[in-house]
Short mmCIF file of C-alpha atoms in Angstrom, two decimals:
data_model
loop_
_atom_site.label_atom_id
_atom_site.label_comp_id
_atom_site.label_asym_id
_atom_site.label_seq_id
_atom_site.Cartn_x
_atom_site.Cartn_y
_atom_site.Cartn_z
CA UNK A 1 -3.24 -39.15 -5.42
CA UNK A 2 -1.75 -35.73 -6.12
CA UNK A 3 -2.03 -32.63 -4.03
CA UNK A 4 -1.95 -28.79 -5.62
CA UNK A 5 -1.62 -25.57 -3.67
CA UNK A 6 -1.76 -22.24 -4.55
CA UNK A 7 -0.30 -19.78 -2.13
CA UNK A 8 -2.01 -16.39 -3.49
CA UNK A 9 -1.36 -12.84 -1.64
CA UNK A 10 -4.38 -13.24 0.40
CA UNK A 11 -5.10 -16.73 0.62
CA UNK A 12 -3.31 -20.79 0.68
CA UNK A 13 -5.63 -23.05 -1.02
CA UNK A 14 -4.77 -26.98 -1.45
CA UNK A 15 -6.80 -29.88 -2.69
CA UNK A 16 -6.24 -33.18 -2.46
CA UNK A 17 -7.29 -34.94 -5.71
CA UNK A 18 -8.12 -39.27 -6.38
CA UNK A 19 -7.59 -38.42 -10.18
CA UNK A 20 -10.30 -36.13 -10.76
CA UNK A 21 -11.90 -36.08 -7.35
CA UNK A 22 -11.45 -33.85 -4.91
CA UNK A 23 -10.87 -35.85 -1.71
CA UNK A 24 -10.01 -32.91 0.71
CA UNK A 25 -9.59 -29.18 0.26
CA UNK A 26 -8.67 -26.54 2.40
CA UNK A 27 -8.23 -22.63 2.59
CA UNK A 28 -6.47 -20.11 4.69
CA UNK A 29 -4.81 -16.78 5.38
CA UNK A 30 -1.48 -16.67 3.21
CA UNK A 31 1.20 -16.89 5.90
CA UNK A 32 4.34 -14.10 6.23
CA UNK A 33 6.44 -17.41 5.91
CA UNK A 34 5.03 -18.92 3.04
CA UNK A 35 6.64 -22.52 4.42
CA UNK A 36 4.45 -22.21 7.54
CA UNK A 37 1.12 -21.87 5.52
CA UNK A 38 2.05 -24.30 2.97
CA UNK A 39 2.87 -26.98 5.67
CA UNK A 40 -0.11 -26.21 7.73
CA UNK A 41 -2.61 -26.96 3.97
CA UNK A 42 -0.55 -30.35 3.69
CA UNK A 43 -1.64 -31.58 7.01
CA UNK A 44 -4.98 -29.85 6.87
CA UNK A 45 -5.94 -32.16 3.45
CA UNK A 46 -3.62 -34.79 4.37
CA UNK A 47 -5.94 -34.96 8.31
CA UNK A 48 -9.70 -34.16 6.73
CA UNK A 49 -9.29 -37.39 4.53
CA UNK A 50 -6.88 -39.40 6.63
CA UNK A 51 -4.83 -39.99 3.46
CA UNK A 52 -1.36 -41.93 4.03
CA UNK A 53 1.38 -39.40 2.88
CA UNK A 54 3.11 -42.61 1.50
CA UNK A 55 0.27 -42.40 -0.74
CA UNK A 56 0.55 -39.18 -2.51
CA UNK A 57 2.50 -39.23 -5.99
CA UNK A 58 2.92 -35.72 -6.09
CA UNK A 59 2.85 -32.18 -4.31
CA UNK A 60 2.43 -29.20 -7.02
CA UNK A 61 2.83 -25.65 -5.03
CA UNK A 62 1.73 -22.47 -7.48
CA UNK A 63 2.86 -19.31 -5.96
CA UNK A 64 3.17 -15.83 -7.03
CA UNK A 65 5.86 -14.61 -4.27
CA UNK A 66 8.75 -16.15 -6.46
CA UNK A 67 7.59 -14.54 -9.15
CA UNK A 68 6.98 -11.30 -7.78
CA UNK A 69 10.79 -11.51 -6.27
CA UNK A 70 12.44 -12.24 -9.53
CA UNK A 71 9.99 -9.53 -11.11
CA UNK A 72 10.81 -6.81 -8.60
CA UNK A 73 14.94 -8.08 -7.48
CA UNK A 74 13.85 -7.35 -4.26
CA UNK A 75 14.22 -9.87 -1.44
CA UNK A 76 16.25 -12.22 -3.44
CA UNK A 77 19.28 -14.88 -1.45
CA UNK A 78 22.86 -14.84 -3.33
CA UNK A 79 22.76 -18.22 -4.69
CA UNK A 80 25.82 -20.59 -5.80
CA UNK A 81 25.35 -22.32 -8.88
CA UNK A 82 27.24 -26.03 -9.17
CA UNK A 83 26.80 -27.69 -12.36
CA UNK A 84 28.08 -30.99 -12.77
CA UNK A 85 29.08 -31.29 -17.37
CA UNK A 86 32.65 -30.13 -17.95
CA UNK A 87 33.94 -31.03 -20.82
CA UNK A 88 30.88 -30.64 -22.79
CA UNK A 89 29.43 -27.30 -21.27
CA UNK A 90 32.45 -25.32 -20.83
CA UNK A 91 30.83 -22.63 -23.46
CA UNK A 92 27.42 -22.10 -21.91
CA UNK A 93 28.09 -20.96 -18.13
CA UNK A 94 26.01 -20.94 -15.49
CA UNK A 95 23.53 -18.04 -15.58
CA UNK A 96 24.79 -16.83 -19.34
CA UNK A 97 21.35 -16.34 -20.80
CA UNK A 98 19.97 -14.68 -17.29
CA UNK A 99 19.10 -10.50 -17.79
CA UNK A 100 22.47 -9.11 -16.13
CA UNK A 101 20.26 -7.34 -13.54
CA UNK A 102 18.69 -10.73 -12.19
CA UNK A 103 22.16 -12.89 -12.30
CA UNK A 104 23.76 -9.56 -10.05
CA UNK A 105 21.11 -10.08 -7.76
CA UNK A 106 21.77 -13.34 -7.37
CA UNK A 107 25.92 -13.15 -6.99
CA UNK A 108 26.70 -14.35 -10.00
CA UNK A 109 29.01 -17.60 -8.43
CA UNK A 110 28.99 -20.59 -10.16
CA UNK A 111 31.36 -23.57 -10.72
CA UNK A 112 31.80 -25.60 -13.69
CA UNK A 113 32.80 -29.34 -12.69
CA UNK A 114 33.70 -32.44 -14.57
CA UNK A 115 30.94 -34.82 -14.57
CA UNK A 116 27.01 -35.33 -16.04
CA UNK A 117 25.81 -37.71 -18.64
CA UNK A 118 25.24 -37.98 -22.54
CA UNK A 119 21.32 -38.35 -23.38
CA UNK A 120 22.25 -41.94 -23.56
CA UNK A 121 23.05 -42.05 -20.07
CA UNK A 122 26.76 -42.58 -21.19
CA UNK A 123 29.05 -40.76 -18.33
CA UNK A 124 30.68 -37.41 -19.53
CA UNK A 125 32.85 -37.35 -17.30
CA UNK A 126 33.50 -38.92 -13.85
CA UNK A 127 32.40 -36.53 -10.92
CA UNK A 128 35.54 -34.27 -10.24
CA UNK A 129 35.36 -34.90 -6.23
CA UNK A 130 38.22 -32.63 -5.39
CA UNK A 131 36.42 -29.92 -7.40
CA UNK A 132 33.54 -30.34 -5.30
CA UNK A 133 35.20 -29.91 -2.24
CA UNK A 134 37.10 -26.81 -4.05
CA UNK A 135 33.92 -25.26 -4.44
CA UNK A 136 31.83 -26.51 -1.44
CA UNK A 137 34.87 -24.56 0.80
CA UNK A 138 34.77 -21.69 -1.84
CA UNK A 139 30.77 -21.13 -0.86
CA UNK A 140 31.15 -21.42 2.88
CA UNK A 141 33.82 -18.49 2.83
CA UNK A 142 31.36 -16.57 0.27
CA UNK A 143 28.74 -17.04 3.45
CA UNK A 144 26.32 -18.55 0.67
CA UNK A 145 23.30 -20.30 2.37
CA UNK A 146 21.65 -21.77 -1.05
CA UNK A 147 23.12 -24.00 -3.22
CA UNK A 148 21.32 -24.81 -6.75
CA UNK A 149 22.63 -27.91 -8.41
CA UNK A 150 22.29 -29.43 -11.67
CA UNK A 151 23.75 -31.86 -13.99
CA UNK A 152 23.53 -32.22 -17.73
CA UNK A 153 21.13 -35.21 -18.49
CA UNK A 154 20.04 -35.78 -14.82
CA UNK A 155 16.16 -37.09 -15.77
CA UNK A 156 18.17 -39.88 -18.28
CA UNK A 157 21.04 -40.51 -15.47
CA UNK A 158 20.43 -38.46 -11.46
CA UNK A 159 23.40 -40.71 -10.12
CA UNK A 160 26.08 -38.11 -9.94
CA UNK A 161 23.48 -35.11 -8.99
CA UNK A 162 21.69 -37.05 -6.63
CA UNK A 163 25.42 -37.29 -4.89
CA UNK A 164 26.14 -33.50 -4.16
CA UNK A 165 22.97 -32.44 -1.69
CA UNK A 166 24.38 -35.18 0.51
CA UNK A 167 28.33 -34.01 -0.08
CA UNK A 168 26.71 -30.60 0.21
CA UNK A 169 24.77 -31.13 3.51
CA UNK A 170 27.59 -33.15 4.75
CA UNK A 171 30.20 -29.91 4.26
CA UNK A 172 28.54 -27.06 5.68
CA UNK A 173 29.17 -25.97 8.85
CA UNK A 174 27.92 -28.29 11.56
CA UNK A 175 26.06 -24.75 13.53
CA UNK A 176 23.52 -24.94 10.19
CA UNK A 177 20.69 -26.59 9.74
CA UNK A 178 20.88 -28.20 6.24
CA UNK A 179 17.64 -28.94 3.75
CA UNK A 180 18.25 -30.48 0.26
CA UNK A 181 14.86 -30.28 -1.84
CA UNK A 182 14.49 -32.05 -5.45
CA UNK A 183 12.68 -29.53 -7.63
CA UNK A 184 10.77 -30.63 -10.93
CA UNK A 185 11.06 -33.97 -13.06
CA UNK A 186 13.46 -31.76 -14.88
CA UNK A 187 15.97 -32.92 -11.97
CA UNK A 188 17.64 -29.43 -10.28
CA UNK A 189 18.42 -29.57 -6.26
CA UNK A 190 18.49 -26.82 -4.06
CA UNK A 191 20.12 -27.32 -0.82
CA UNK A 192 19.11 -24.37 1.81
CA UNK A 193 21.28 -23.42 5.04
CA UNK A 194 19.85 -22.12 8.21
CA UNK A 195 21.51 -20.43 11.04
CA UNK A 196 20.35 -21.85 13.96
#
């Protein structure tokens, strides 16, 4: 089963779906905190048809707030960049092909570390560790709360990436609450800080 919700300017609609059935659907007032309303539709759809969570194969979330943000610059978080493919990517940096106005926005850091995988799964390079660190310390003195973190190949080989939320979480300062999402089949974390 596969839920979708679309979190419009007015209103937060999810369905549940049993491939082309709608099981459960609900609607309500989009939420100043986006989170809250999307939460609230999961348990809505996930209560009306007593569905197991364990049971759901996928959560698809359609919104037009990050689009609107990237659109306008405007309430955009300065976000570090880790990417996990030195050797082999040392030419095409983080946020190269970005409009300049967009990567400013966003800070602009990034780090380049050894590690990733060929599209044979063959290791790059092994996971440059003391980089990590280098750059996990380098991003709590920057006072970045959002991490993005990729690595070349990850849907062949997610060993090394699925490493770093965990290093990441594991680094930042203990007054934080720490979140590390998976985003996409495409294979890109995010790992979020909150001051508590």
């Amino acid at each position: 089963m596969r839920i979708g919700i679309d979190v419009g300017g007015t209103n937060t609609d999810a369905v549940l779906m049993d491939g082309e059935t709608v099981v459960a659907a609900y609607k309500t007032p989009t939420t100043e905190n986006v989170e809250t309303g999307v939460i609230r539709a999961l348990r809505e759809v996930l209560g009306a048809s007593g569905t197991d969570p364990a049971e759901i194969v996928a959560v698809m979330i359609g919104t037009t707030h990050f689009t609107n943000a990237v659109v306008e610059r405007r309430r955009l978080l300065e976000v570090g960049a880790i990417r996990l493919g030195l050797p082999a990517t040392r030419s095409l940096p983080p946020f190269s092909d970005w409009p300049g106005d967009l990567a400013q926005a966003l800070g602009r850091h990034s780090w380049m570390l050894r590690g990733g995988h060929e599209f044979d799964g063959r290791e790059i390079a092994p996971l440059d560790e003391k980089g990590l660190m280098e750059a996990i310390g380098e991003i709590r003195a920057r006072g970045l709360r959002s991490v993005a973190i990729s690595s070349v190949f990850s849907p062949v080989s997610a060993t090394m990436e699925s490493v770093l939320p965990k290093f990441c979480v594991r680094n930042f300062p203990t007054s934080q609450s720490r979140k590390a999402i998976r985003s996409g089949a495409s294979g890109f974390w995010s790992v979020r800080t909150r001051r508590s």
